[in-house]
Amino acid sequence: MKSIRIALVALLALAGVACGPPPKILTSQTFLGPEKVYQERIQNTGQVDPATKKQLFNFSVTVCDVTETGSANCKETKVLDNVLPESIY
């Protein structure tokens, strides 16, 4: 009985992880003076370009204030939707 409970908990945990959006991957980071940082990120959309059969991505930029403990007051802007990574760089 205990092993059935463990299996059910494991299946529920796996389902919870699989349901979230794909992670945003940091591709570039640049400091804009001593107080700001600029970051570029891509995120897999889960869609495929029918012409090339390659994965499509969303491209976004983030500007954050730099603090002693990291970054804060971040503002993210989605720039492009459903693009091939090689078309960005």
CSV table of N, CA, C and O in Angstrom, one decimal:
chain,number,residue,atom,x,y,z
A,1,MET,N,0.8,-1.2,0.0
A,1,MET,CA,0.0,0.0,0.0
A,1,MET,C,0.9,1.3,0.0
A,1,MET,O,0.6,2.2,-0.7
A,2,LYS,N,2.0,1.2,0.8
A,2,LYS,CA,2.8,2.4,0.8
A,2,LYS,C,3.5,2.6,-0.5
A,2,LYS,O,3.7,3.8,-0.9
A,3,SER,N,3.9,1.6,-1.2
A,3,SER,CA,4.5,1.8,-2.5
A,3,SER,C,3.6,2.3,-3.6
A,3,SER,O,4.0,3.1,-4.4
A,4,ILE,N,2.3,2.0,-3.5
A,4,ILE,CA,1.3,2.6,-4.4
A,4,ILE,C,1.2,4.1,-4.1
A,4,ILE,O,1.1,4.9,-5.0
A,5,ARG,N,1.2,4.5,-2.8
A,5,ARG,CA,1.1,5.9,-2.5
A,5,ARG,C,2.3,6.7,-3.0
A,5,ARG,O,2.2,7.8,-3.6
A,6,ILE,N,3.5,6.1,-2.9
A,6,ILE,CA,4.7,6.7,-3.4
A,6,ILE,C,4.6,6.9,-4.9
A,6,ILE,O,5.0,7.9,-5.5
A,7,ALA,N,4.1,5.8,-5.6
A,7,ALA,CA,4.0,5.9,-7.0
A,7,ALA,C,3.0,7.0,-7.5
A,7,ALA,O,3.3,7.7,-8.4
A,8,LEU,N,1.9,7.1,-6.8
A,8,LEU,CA,0.9,8.1,-7.1
A,8,LEU,C,1.5,9.5,-6.9
A,8,LEU,O,1.3,10.5,-7.7
A,9,VAL,N,2.2,9.7,-5.8
A,9,VAL,CA,2.8,11.0,-5.5
A,9,VAL,C,3.9,11.4,-6.5
A,9,VAL,O,3.9,12.5,-7.0
A,10,ALA,N,4.6,10.4,-7.0
A,10,ALA,CA,5.7,10.6,-8.0
A,10,ALA,C,5.0,11.0,-9.3
A,10,ALA,O,5.5,11.9,-10.0
A,11,LEU,N,3.9,10.3,-9.7
A,11,LEU,CA,3.2,10.7,-10.9
A,11,LEU,C,2.6,12.1,-10.9
A,11,LEU,O,2.7,12.8,-11.9
A,12,LEU,N,2.0,12.4,-9.7
A,12,LEU,CA,1.5,13.8,-9.6
A,12,LEU,C,2.6,14.8,-9.7
A,12,LEU,O,2.4,15.9,-10.3
A,13,ALA,N,3.7,14.6,-9.1
A,13,ALA,CA,4.8,15.5,-9.1
A,13,ALA,C,5.3,15.7,-10.6
A,13,ALA,O,5.6,16.8,-11.0
A,14,LEU,N,5.4,14.6,-11.3
A,14,LEU,CA,5.9,14.6,-12.7
A,14,LEU,C,4.9,15.4,-13.5
A,14,LEU,O,5.3,16.2,-14.4
A,15,ALA,N,3.6,15.2,-13.3
A,15,ALA,CA,2.6,15.9,-14.1
A,15,ALA,C,2.7,17.4,-13.8
A,15,ALA,O,2.5,18.2,-14.7
A,16,GLY,N,3.0,17.8,-12.6
A,16,GLY,CA,3.1,19.2,-12.2
A,16,GLY,C,4.3,19.9,-12.9
A,16,GLY,O,4.2,21.0,-13.3
A,17,VAL,N,5.4,19.1,-13.0
A,17,VAL,CA,6.6,19.7,-13.6
A,17,VAL,C,6.4,19.8,-15.1
A,17,VAL,O,6.8,20.8,-15.8
A,18,ALA,N,5.7,18.8,-15.7
A,18,ALA,CA,5.6,18.8,-17.2
A,18,ALA,C,4.6,19.8,-17.7
A,18,ALA,O,4.5,20.2,-18.9
A,19,CYS,N,3.7,20.4,-16.8
A,19,CYS,CA,2.7,21.3,-17.3
A,19,CYS,C,3.2,22.8,-17.3
A,19,CYS,O,2.5,23.6,-17.8
A,20,GLY,N,4.3,23.1,-16.8
A,20,GLY,CA,4.8,24.5,-16.8
A,20,GLY,C,5.3,24.9,-18.2
A,20,GLY,O,5.6,24.1,-19.0
A,21,PRO,N,5.5,26.2,-18.4
A,21,PRO,CA,6.0,26.7,-19.6
A,21,PRO,C,7.5,26.3,-19.7
A,21,PRO,O,8.2,26.1,-18.7
A,22,PRO,N,8.1,26.2,-20.9
A,22,PRO,CA,9.5,26.0,-21.0
A,22,PRO,C,10.3,27.2,-20.4
A,22,PRO,O,9.8,28.3,-20.4
A,23,PRO,N,11.5,26.9,-20.0
A,23,PRO,CA,12.3,28.0,-19.3
A,23,PRO,C,12.8,29.0,-20.4
A,23,PRO,O,13.0,28.7,-21.5
A,24,LYS,N,13.0,30.2,-19.9
A,24,LYS,CA,13.6,31.2,-20.7
A,24,LYS,C,15.2,31.1,-20.5
A,24,LYS,O,15.7,31.0,-19.4
A,25,ILE,N,15.9,31.0,-21.7
A,25,ILE,CA,17.3,30.8,-21.6
A,25,ILE,C,18.0,32.1,-21.9
A,25,ILE,O,17.8,32.8,-22.9
A,26,LEU,N,18.9,32.5,-21.0
A,26,LEU,CA,19.7,33.7,-21.1
A,26,LEU,C,20.7,33.5,-22.2
A,26,LEU,O,21.6,32.6,-22.1
A,27,THR,N,20.7,34.3,-23.2
A,27,THR,CA,21.7,34.2,-24.3
A,27,THR,C,22.7,35.3,-24.3
A,27,THR,O,23.8,35.2,-24.9
A,28,SER,N,22.4,36.5,-23.7
A,28,SER,CA,23.3,37.6,-23.7
A,28,SER,C,23.1,38.5,-22.5
A,28,SER,O,21.9,38.6,-22.1
A,29,GLN,N,24.1,39.0,-21.9
A,29,GLN,CA,23.9,40.0,-20.8
A,29,GLN,C,25.0,41.1,-20.9
A,29,GLN,O,26.1,40.8,-21.1
A,30,THR,N,24.5,42.3,-20.8
A,30,THR,CA,25.4,43.5,-20.9
A,30,THR,C,25.1,44.5,-19.8
A,30,THR,O,23.9,44.7,-19.6
A,31,PHE,N,26.1,45.0,-19.2
A,31,PHE,CA,25.9,46.0,-18.2
A,31,PHE,C,25.8,47.4,-18.9
A,31,PHE,O,26.6,47.7,-19.8
A,32,LEU,N,24.8,48.2,-18.5
A,32,LEU,CA,24.6,49.5,-19.0
A,32,LEU,C,25.0,50.5,-17.9
A,32,LEU,O,24.1,51.0,-17.2
A,33,GLY,N,26.3,50.7,-17.8
A,33,GLY,CA,26.7,51.5,-16.7
A,33,GLY,C,26.8,50.7,-15.4
A,33,GLY,O,26.6,49.5,-15.4
A,34,PRO,N,27.0,51.4,-14.2
A,34,PRO,CA,27.1,50.7,-13.0
A,34,PRO,C,25.8,50.3,-12.3
A,34,PRO,O,25.7,49.5,-11.4
A,35,GLU,N,24.7,50.8,-12.9
A,35,GLU,CA,23.4,50.6,-12.2
A,35,GLU,C,22.3,49.8,-13.0
A,35,GLU,O,21.3,49.5,-12.5
A,36,LYS,N,22.6,49.4,-14.2
A,36,LYS,CA,21.6,48.7,-15.1
A,36,LYS,C,22.3,47.5,-15.7
A,36,LYS,O,23.5,47.5,-16.1
A,37,VAL,N,21.4,46.5,-16.0
A,37,VAL,CA,21.9,45.3,-16.8
A,37,VAL,C,20.8,45.0,-17.8
A,37,VAL,O,19.6,45.1,-17.6
A,38,TYR,N,21.3,44.7,-19.0
A,38,TYR,CA,20.4,44.3,-20.2
A,38,TYR,C,20.6,42.8,-20.5
A,38,TYR,O,21.8,42.4,-20.6
A,39,GLN,N,19.5,42.1,-20.6
A,39,GLN,CA,19.6,40.7,-20.8
A,39,GLN,C,18.7,40.3,-22.0
A,39,GLN,O,17.6,40.8,-22.2
A,40,GLU,N,19.2,39.4,-22.8
A,40,GLU,CA,18.4,38.8,-23.9
A,40,GLU,C,18.1,37.4,-23.6
A,40,GLU,O,19.0,36.6,-23.2
A,41,ARG,N,16.9,36.9,-23.9
A,41,ARG,CA,16.5,35.6,-23.6
A,41,ARG,C,15.7,35.0,-24.7
A,41,ARG,O,15.0,35.7,-25.4
A,42,ILE,N,15.8,33.7,-24.9
A,42,ILE,CA,14.9,33.0,-25.8
A,42,ILE,C,14.1,31.9,-25.1
A,42,ILE,O,14.6,31.4,-24.1
A,43,GLN,N,12.9,31.6,-25.6
A,43,GLN,CA,12.1,30.6,-25.0
A,43,GLN,C,11.5,29.7,-26.1
A,43,GLN,O,10.9,30.3,-27.0
A,44,ASN,N,11.6,28.4,-26.0
A,44,ASN,CA,11.0,27.5,-26.9
A,44,ASN,C,9.5,27.6,-26.9
A,44,ASN,O,8.9,27.6,-25.8
A,45,THR,N,8.9,27.8,-28.1
A,45,THR,CA,7.4,27.9,-28.1
A,45,THR,C,6.7,26.6,-28.2
A,45,THR,O,5.5,26.5,-28.0
A,46,GLY,N,7.5,25.5,-28.5
A,46,GLY,CA,6.9,24.2,-28.7
A,46,GLY,C,6.3,24.0,-30.1
A,46,GLY,O,5.7,23.0,-30.4
A,47,GLN,N,6.5,25.0,-30.9
A,47,GLN,CA,6.0,24.9,-32.3
A,47,GLN,C,7.1,24.7,-33.3
A,47,GLN,O,8.3,25.0,-33.0
A,48,VAL,N,6.8,24.1,-34.4
A,48,VAL,CA,7.8,23.8,-35.5
A,48,VAL,C,7.5,24.6,-36.7
A,48,VAL,O,6.3,24.7,-37.1
A,49,ASP,N,8.5,25.2,-37.3
A,49,ASP,CA,8.3,25.9,-38.6
A,49,ASP,C,8.1,24.8,-39.7
A,49,ASP,O,8.9,24.0,-39.9
A,50,PRO,N,6.9,24.9,-40.4
A,50,PRO,CA,6.6,23.8,-41.4
A,50,PRO,C,7.6,23.8,-42.5
A,50,PRO,O,7.8,22.7,-43.1
A,51,ALA,N,8.1,24.9,-42.9
A,51,ALA,CA,9.0,25.0,-44.1
A,51,ALA,C,10.4,24.4,-43.7
A,51,ALA,O,11.0,23.7,-44.6
A,52,THR,N,10.9,24.7,-42.6
A,52,THR,CA,12.3,24.2,-42.2
A,52,THR,C,12.3,23.0,-41.3
A,52,THR,O,13.4,22.4,-41.0
A,53,LYS,N,11.2,22.7,-40.6
A,53,LYS,CA,11.1,21.7,-39.6
A,53,LYS,C,12.0,21.9,-38.4
A,53,LYS,O,12.4,21.0,-37.7
A,54,LYS,N,12.2,23.2,-38.1
A,54,LYS,CA,13.0,23.6,-36.9
A,54,LYS,C,12.1,24.2,-35.9
A,54,LYS,O,11.1,24.8,-36.1
A,55,GLN,N,12.6,24.1,-34.6
A,55,GLN,CA,11.8,24.7,-33.5
A,55,GLN,C,11.8,26.2,-33.6
A,55,GLN,O,12.7,26.8,-34.0
A,56,LEU,N,10.7,26.8,-33.1
A,56,LEU,CA,10.5,28.2,-33.1
A,56,LEU,C,10.6,28.7,-31.7
A,56,LEU,O,10.3,28.0,-30.7
A,57,PHE,N,11.1,30.0,-31.5
A,57,PHE,CA,11.4,30.5,-30.2
A,57,PHE,C,10.8,31.9,-30.1
A,57,PHE,O,10.5,32.6,-31.1
A,58,ASN,N,10.5,32.4,-28.9
A,58,ASN,CA,10.2,33.7,-28.6
A,58,ASN,C,11.4,34.4,-28.1
A,58,ASN,O,12.3,33.8,-27.4
A,59,PHE,N,11.6,35.7,-28.4
A,59,PHE,CA,12.8,36.5,-28.1
A,59,PHE,C,12.3,37.6,-27.2
A,59,PHE,O,11.4,38.4,-27.6
A,60,SER,N,13.0,37.8,-26.1
A,60,SER,CA,12.6,38.9,-25.2
A,60,SER,C,13.8,39.6,-24.6
A,60,SER,O,14.9,39.0,-24.6
A,61,VAL,N,13.7,40.8,-24.2
A,61,VAL,CA,14.8,41.6,-23.5
A,61,VAL,C,14.3,42.0,-22.2
A,61,VAL,O,13.1,42.3,-22.0
A,62,THR,N,15.2,42.1,-21.2
A,62,THR,CA,15.0,42.5,-19.9
A,62,THR,C,16.0,43.5,-19.4
A,62,THR,O,17.2,43.4,-19.7
A,63,VAL,N,15.5,44.6,-18.8
A,63,VAL,CA,16.4,45.6,-18.2
A,63,VAL,C,16.1,45.6,-16.7
A,63,VAL,O,15.0,45.8,-16.3
A,64,CYS,N,17.2,45.5,-15.9
A,64,CYS,CA,17.1,45.4,-14.5
A,64,CYS,C,18.0,46.4,-13.8
A,64,CYS,O,19.1,46.8,-14.4
A,65,ASP,N,17.6,46.8,-12.6
A,65,ASP,CA,18.5,47.6,-11.8
A,65,ASP,C,19.5,46.6,-11.1
A,65,ASP,O,19.1,45.5,-10.7
A,66,VAL,N,20.8,47.0,-11.0
A,66,VAL,CA,21.8,46.2,-10.3
A,66,VAL,C,21.8,46.6,-8.8
A,66,VAL,O,21.9,47.8,-8.5
A,67,THR,N,21.7,45.6,-7.9
A,67,THR,CA,21.8,45.9,-6.5
A,67,THR,C,22.9,45.0,-5.9
A,67,THR,O,23.5,44.2,-6.6
A,68,GLU,N,23.2,45.2,-4.7
A,68,GLU,CA,24.3,44.5,-4.0
A,68,GLU,C,24.0,43.0,-4.0
A,68,GLU,O,24.9,42.2,-4.0
A,69,THR,N,22.7,42.6,-3.9
A,69,THR,CA,22.3,41.2,-3.8
A,69,THR,C,22.0,40.6,-5.2
A,69,THR,O,21.5,39.4,-5.2
A,70,GLY,N,22.1,41.3,-6.2
A,70,GLY,CA,21.7,40.8,-7.6
A,70,GLY,C,21.0,41.8,-8.4
A,70,GLY,O,21.5,43.0,-8.4
A,71,SER,N,19.9,41.5,-9.0
A,71,SER,CA,19.2,42.4,-9.8
A,71,SER,C,17.7,42.6,-9.3
A,71,SER,O,17.2,41.6,-8.7
A,72,ALA,N,17.2,43.7,-9.5
A,72,ALA,CA,15.8,44.0,-9.0
A,72,ALA,C,15.1,45.0,-10.0
A,72,ALA,O,15.8,45.6,-10.8
A,73,ASN,N,13.8,45.1,-9.8
A,73,ASN,CA,13.0,46.1,-10.6
A,73,ASN,C,13.2,45.8,-12.1
A,73,ASN,O,13.6,46.7,-12.8
A,74,CYS,N,13.0,44.5,-12.5
A,74,CYS,CA,13.2,44.1,-13.8
A,74,CYS,C,12.0,44.4,-14.7
A,74,CYS,O,10.9,44.2,-14.2
A,75,LYS,N,12.2,44.8,-15.9
A,75,LYS,CA,11.2,45.1,-16.9
A,75,LYS,C,11.4,44.3,-18.1
A,75,LYS,O,12.4,44.5,-18.8
A,76,GLU,N,10.5,43.3,-18.4
A,76,GLU,CA,10.7,42.4,-19.5
A,76,GLU,C,9.8,42.8,-20.7
A,76,GLU,O,8.7,43.2,-20.5
A,77,THR,N,10.4,42.8,-21.9
A,77,THR,CA,9.6,43.1,-23.1
A,77,THR,C,9.8,42.0,-24.1
A,77,THR,O,10.9,41.7,-24.5
A,78,LYS,N,8.7,41.4,-24.6
A,78,LYS,CA,8.7,40.4,-25.6
A,78,LYS,C,8.9,41.1,-26.9
A,78,LYS,O,8.1,42.0,-27.3
A,79,VAL,N,10.0,40.8,-27.7
A,79,VAL,CA,10.3,41.5,-28.9
A,79,VAL,C,9.8,40.7,-30.1
A,79,VAL,O,9.1,41.3,-31.0
A,80,LEU,N,10.0,39.4,-30.2
A,80,LEU,CA,9.6,38.6,-31.4
A,80,LEU,C,8.9,37.4,-30.9
A,80,LEU,O,9.3,36.7,-29.9
A,81,ASP,N,7.9,36.9,-31.7
A,81,ASP,CA,7.2,35.6,-31.4
A,81,ASP,C,7.5,34.7,-32.6
A,81,ASP,O,7.5,35.1,-33.7
A,82,ASN,N,7.7,33.4,-32.2
A,82,ASN,CA,7.8,32.3,-33.2
A,82,ASN,C,8.8,32.6,-34.3
A,82,ASN,O,8.5,32.7,-35.5
A,83,VAL,N,10.1,32.8,-33.9
A,83,VAL,CA,11.1,33.0,-34.8
A,83,VAL,C,12.2,31.9,-34.7
A,83,VAL,O,12.3,31.2,-33.7
A,84,LEU,N,13.0,31.8,-35.8
A,84,LEU,CA,14.1,30.8,-35.7
A,84,LEU,C,15.3,31.6,-35.0
A,84,LEU,O,15.5,32.7,-35.3
A,85,PRO,N,16.0,30.9,-34.2
A,85,PRO,CA,17.1,31.5,-33.5
A,85,PRO,C,18.2,32.2,-34.4
A,85,PRO,O,18.7,33.2,-34.1
A,86,GLU,N,18.4,31.5,-35.5
A,86,GLU,CA,19.4,32.1,-36.4
A,86,GLU,C,19.0,33.4,-37.1
A,86,GLU,O,19.8,34.1,-37.6
A,87,SER,N,17.7,33.7,-37.1
A,87,SER,CA,17.2,34.9,-37.6
A,87,SER,C,17.4,36.1,-36.7
A,87,SER,O,17.3,37.2,-37.1
A,88,ILE,N,17.7,35.8,-35.4
A,88,ILE,CA,17.9,36.9,-34.4
A,88,ILE,C,19.4,37.3,-34.4
A,88,ILE,O,19.6,38.5,-34.3
A,89,TYR,N,20.3,36.4,-34.5
A,89,TYR,CA,21.7,36.7,-34.3
A,89,TYR,C,22.4,36.8,-35.6
A,89,TYR,O,22.4,36.0,-36.4
